[in-house]
Short mmCIF file of C-alpha atoms in Angstrom, two decimals:
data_model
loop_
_atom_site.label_atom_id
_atom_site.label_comp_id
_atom_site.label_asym_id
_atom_site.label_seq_id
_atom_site.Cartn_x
_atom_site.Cartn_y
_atom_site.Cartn_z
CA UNK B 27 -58.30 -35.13 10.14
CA UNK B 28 -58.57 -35.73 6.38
CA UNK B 29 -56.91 -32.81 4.02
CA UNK B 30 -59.57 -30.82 1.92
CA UNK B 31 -59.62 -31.91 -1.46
CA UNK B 32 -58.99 -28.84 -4.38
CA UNK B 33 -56.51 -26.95 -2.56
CA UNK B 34 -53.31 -26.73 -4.92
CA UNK B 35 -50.40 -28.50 -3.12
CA UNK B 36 -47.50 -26.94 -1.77
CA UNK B 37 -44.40 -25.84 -3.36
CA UNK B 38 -41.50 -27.94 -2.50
CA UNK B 39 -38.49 -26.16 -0.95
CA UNK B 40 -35.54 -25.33 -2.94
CA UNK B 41 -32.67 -26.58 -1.88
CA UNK B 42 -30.22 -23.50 -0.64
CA UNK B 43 -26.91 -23.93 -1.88
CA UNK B 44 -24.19 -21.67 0.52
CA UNK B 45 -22.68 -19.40 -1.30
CA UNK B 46 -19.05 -20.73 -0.74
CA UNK B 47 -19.79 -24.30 -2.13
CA UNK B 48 -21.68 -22.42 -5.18
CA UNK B 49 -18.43 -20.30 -5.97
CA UNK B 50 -16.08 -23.15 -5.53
CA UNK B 51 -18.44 -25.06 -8.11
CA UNK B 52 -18.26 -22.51 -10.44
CA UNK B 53 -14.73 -22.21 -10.50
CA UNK B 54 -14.36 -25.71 -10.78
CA UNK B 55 -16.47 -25.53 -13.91
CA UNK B 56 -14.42 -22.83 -15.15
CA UNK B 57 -11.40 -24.75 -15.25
CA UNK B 58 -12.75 -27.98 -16.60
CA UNK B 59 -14.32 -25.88 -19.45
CA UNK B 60 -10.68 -24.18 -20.16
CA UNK B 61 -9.16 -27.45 -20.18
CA UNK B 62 -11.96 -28.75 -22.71
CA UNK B 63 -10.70 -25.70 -24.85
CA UNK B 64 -7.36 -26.40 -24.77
CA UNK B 65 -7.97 -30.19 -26.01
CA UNK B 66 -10.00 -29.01 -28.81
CA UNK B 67 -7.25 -26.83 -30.09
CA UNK B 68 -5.02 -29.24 -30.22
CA UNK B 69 -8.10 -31.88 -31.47
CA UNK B 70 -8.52 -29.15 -34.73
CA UNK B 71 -4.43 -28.57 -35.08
CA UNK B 72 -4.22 -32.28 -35.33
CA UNK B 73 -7.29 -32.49 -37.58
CA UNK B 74 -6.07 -29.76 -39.81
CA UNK B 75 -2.61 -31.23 -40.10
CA UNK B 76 -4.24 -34.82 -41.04
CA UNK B 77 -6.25 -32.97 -44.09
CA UNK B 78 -3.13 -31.65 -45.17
CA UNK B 79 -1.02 -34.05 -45.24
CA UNK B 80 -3.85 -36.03 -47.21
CA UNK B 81 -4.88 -33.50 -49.67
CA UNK B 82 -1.45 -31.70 -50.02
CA UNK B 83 -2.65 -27.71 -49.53
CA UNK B 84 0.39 -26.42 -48.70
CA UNK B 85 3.96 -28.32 -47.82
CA UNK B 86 2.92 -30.87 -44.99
CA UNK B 87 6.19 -29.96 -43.14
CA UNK B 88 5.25 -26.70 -42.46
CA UNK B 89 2.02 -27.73 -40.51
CA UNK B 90 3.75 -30.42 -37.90
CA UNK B 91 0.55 -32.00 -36.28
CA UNK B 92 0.88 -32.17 -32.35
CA UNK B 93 1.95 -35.80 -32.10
CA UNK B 94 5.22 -35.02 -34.57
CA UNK B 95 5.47 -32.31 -31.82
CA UNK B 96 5.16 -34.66 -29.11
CA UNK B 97 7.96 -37.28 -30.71
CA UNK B 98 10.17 -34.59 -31.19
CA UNK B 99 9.71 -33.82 -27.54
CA UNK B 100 10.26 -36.58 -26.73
CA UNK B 101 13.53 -37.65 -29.19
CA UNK B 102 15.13 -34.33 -27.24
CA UNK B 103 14.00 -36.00 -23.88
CA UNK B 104 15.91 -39.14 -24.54
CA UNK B 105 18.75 -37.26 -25.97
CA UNK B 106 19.00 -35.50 -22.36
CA UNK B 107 18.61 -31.94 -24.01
CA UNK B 108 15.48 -30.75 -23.46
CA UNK B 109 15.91 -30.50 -19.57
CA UNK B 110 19.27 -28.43 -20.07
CA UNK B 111 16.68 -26.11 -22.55
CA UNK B 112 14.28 -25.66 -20.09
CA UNK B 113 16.42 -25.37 -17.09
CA UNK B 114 18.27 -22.66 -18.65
CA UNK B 115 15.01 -20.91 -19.79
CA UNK B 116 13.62 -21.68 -16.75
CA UNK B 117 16.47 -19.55 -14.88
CA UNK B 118 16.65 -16.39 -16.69
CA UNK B 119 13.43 -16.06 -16.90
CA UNK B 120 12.90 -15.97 -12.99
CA UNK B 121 15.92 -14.25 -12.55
CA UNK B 122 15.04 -11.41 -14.55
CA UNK B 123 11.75 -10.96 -13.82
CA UNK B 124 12.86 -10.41 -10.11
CA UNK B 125 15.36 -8.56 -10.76
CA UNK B 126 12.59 -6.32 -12.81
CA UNK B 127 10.08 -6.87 -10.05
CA UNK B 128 12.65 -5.26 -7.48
CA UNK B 129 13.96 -2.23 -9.34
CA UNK B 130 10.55 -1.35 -10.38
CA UNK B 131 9.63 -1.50 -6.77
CA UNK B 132 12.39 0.80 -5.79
CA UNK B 133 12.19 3.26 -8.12
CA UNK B 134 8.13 3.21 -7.97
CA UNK B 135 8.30 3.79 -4.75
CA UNK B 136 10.67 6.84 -4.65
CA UNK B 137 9.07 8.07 -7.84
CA UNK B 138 6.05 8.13 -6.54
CA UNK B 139 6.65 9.28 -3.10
CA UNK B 140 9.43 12.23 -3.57
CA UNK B 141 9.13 15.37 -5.71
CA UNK B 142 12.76 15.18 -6.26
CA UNK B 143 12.76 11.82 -7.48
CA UNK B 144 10.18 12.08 -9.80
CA UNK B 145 11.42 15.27 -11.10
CA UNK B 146 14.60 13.69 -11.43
CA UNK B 147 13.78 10.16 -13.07
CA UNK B 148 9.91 10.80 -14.45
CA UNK B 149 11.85 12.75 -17.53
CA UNK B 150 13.96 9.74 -18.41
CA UNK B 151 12.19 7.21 -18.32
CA UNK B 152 9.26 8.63 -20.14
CA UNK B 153 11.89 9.19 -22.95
CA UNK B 154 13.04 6.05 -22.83
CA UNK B 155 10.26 4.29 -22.07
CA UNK B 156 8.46 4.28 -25.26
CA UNK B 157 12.08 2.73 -27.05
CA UNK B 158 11.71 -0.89 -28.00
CA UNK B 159 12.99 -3.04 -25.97
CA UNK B 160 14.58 -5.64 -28.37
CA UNK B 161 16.11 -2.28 -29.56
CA UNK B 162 18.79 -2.50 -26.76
CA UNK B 163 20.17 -6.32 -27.01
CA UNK B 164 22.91 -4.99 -29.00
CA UNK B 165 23.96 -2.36 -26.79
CA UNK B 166 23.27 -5.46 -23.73
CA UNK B 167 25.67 -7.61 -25.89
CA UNK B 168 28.38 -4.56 -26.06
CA UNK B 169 28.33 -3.73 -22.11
CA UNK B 170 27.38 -6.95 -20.93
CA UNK B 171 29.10 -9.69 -23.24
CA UNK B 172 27.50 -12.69 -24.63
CA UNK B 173 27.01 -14.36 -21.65
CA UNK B 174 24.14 -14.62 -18.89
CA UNK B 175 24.89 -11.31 -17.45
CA UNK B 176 23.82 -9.88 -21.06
CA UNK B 177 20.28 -11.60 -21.41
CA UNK B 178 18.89 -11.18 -17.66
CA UNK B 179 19.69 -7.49 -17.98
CA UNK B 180 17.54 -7.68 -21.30
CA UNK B 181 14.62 -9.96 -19.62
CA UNK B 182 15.01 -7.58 -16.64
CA UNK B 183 14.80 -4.76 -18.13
CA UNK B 184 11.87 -5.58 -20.17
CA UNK B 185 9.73 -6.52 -16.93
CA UNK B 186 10.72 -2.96 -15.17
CA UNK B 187 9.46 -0.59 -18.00
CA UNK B 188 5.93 -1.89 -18.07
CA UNK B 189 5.56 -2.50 -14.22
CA UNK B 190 6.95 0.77 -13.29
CA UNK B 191 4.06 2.64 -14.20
CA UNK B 192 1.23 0.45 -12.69
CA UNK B 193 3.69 0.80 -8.88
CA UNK B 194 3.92 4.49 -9.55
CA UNK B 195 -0.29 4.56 -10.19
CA UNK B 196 -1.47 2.57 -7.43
CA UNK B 197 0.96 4.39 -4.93
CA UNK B 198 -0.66 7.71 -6.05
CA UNK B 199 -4.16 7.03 -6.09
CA UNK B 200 -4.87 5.57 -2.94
CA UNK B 201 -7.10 6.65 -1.11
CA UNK B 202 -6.53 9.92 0.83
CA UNK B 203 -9.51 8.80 3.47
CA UNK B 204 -7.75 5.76 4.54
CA UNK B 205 -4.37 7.40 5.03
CA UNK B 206 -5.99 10.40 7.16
CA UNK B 207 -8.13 7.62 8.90
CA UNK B 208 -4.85 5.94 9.94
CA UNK B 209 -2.94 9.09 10.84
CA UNK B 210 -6.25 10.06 13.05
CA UNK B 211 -5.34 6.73 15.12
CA UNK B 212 -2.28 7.35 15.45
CA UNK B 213 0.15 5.53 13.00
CA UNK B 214 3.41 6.37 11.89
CA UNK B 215 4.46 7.53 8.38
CA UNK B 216 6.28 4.20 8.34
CA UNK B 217 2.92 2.54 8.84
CA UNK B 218 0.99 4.16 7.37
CA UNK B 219 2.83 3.45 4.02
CA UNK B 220 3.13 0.03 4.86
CA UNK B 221 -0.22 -0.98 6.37
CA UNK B 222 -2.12 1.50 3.93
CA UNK B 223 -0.19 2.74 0.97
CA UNK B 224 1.50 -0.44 0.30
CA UNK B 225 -1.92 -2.83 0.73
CA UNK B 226 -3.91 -0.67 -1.42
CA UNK B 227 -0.91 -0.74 -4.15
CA UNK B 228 -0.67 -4.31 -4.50
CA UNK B 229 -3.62 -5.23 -6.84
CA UNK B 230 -1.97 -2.40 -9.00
CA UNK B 231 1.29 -4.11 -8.60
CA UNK B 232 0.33 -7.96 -9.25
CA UNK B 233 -1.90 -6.57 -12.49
CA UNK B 234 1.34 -5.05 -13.88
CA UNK B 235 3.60 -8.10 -13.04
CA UNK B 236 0.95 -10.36 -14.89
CA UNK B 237 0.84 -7.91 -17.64
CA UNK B 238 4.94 -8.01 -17.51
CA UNK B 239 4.90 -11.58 -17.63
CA UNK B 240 4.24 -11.52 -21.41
CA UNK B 241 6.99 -9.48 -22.09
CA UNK B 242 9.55 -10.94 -19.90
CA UNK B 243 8.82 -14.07 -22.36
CA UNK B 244 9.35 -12.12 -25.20
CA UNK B 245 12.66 -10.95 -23.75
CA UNK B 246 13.23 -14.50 -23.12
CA UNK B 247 12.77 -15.94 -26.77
CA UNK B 248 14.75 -13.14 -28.55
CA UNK B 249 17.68 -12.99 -25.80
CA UNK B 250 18.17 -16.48 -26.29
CA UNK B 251 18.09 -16.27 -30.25
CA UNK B 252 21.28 -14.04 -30.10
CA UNK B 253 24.37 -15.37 -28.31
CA UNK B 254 22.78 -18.76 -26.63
CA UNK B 255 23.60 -21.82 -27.53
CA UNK B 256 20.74 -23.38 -24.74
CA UNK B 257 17.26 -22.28 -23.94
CA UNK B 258 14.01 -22.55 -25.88
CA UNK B 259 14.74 -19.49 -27.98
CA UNK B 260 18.08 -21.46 -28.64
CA UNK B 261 15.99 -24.45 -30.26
CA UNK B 262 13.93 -22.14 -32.57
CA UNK B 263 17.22 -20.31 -34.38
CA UNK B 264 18.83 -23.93 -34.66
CA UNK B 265 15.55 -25.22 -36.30
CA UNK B 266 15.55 -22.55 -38.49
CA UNK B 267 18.91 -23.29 -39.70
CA UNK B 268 18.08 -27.03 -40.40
CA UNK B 269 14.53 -26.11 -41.27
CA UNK B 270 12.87 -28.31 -38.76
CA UNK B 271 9.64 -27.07 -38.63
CA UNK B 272 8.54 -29.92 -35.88
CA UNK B 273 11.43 -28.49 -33.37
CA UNK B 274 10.16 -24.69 -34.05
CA UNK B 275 6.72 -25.99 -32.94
CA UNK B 276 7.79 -28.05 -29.98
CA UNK B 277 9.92 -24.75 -27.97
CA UNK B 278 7.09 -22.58 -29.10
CA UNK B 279 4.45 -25.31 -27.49
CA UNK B 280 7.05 -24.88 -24.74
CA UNK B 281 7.26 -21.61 -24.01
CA UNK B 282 3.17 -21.12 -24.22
CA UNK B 283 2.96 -23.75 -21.48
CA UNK B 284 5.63 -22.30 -19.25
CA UNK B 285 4.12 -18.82 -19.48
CA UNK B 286 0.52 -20.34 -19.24
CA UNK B 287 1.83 -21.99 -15.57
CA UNK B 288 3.37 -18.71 -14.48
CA UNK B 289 0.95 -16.54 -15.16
CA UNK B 290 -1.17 -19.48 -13.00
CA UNK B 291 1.21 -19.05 -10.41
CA UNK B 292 0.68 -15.32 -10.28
CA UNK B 293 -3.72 -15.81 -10.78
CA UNK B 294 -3.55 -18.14 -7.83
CA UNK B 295 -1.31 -15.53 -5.59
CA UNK B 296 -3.35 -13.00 -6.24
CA UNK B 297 -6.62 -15.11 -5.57
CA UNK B 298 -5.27 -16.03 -1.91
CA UNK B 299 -4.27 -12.58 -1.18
CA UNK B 300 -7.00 -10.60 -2.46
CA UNK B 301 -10.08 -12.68 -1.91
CA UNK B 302 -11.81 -9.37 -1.68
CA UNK B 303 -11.71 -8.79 -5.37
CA UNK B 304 -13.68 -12.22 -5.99
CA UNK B 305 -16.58 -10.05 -4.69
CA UNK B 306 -16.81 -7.65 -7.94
CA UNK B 307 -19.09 -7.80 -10.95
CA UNK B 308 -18.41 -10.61 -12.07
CA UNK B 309 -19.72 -12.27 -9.43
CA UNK B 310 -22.62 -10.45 -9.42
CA UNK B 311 -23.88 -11.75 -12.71
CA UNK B 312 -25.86 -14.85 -11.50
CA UNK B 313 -25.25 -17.61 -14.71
#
């Protein structure tokens, strides 16, 4: 049988991508295009340094380009100091930031769930709250001495201030419905604050650790400017004192990169716990 000449031909099928293969290409995307940003920073830094030192704008030391950076890191490397700087960074910072994570926790908890408490603690805190915390290293220093005990309290106490609040919101506005639902089937108030309360909480409670994050860093740096004689903070008061701009850049490089893989850390947590949230608006937006 011989087709009828004229008729417009058919439209070929598009091929259906599932959704899951879509999402995973999209995210890969993502991070290749973050990674392309991050090599053209350092592509203009570089550039930028080059001009200078050529054309003399300003005092070429003050601009390091990343490759000094690099061969300082290096030089410290081969000295066998910079793992002692980074270990030691590398342990306050995790120790205070759980010892932050867990007080907050505690006190959000009974804060949010007892009148007493948070008639008791609520006043407080909201006065001291709004206090600097760089404001108390001295006081740290007095009760604490000058030794470790003195700048985890400080690194703690900067993550527990800021993460408080987000425990103590996303305990309180959960949803009444699902905590009725759950009594209705019979669960206990034990379960019902674990299987309900506590689950609905925790998007509240990773969002205020990652906002935390930035601060506990902050603690970090200035902790370890007073009283250390290790750490990355350490490196930037010593290269202050011997004006070397190229070791200033290098811990600063340094501590950008440690928060950056952190904060990672925390992103990629959250992701696997909470695949839920993938399904919000920004997903919606077809690109």
């Amino acid at each position: 049988m011989k087709l009828q000449r004229g008729l417009p031909a058919l439209p070929q099928e598009e091929v259906i991508v599932p959704r899951k293969i879509s999402e995973a290409r999209k995210e890969r995307n993502n991070k290749y295009y973050k990674g392309i940003s991050l090599f053209v920073f350092f592509c203009i830094w570089q550039f930028v340094s080059h001009l200078n030192g050529l054309n003399q704008w300003f005092n070429p030391v003050f601009l390091p380009s990343p490759v000094t950076v690099v061969k300082t890191g290096y030089e410290y490397f081969m000295a066998g100091t910079l793992v002692d700087h980074l270990t030691m960074s590398f342990y306050r910072m995790i120790a205070g930031f759980s010892i932050g994570v867990v007080v907050a926790l505690v006190l959000g908890i009974l804060i949010a769930t007892s009148r007493e408490f948070d008639n008791i603690l609520s006043p407080v805190l909201n006065m001291v709250g709004p206090i600097p915390v760089f404001a108390f290293l001295p006081m740290f220093l007095i009760w604490f001495g000058i030794g470790e005990s003195s700048k985890i309290a400080l690194i703690a106490y900067a993550t527990f201030i800021p993460l408080l609040s987000y425990i103590v919101d996303g305990i309180k506005n959960t949803d009444p419905v699902l905590i009725r639902s759950a009594r209705s089937l019979g669960a206990t108030p034990r379960q019902v604050f674990t299987k309900v309360i506590l689950h609905s909480a925790l998007p509240h409670i990773f969002a205020g650790m990652k906002i935390s994050l930035a601060l506990t860093f902050s603690a970090l740096v200035v902790a370890e400017m007073m009283g250390a004689s290790s750490g990355l903070g350490y490196i930037i008061v010593n290269a202050k004192n011997w004006f070397k701009m190229s070791d200033m850049f290098l811990s600063a490089t340094l501590i950008g990169l440690e928060y950056t893989l952190f904060y990672g850390i925390l992103t990629r947590l959250e992701n696997h716990l909470f695949k839920w949230k993938k399904a919000g608006a920004s997903k919606a937006v077809e690109h």
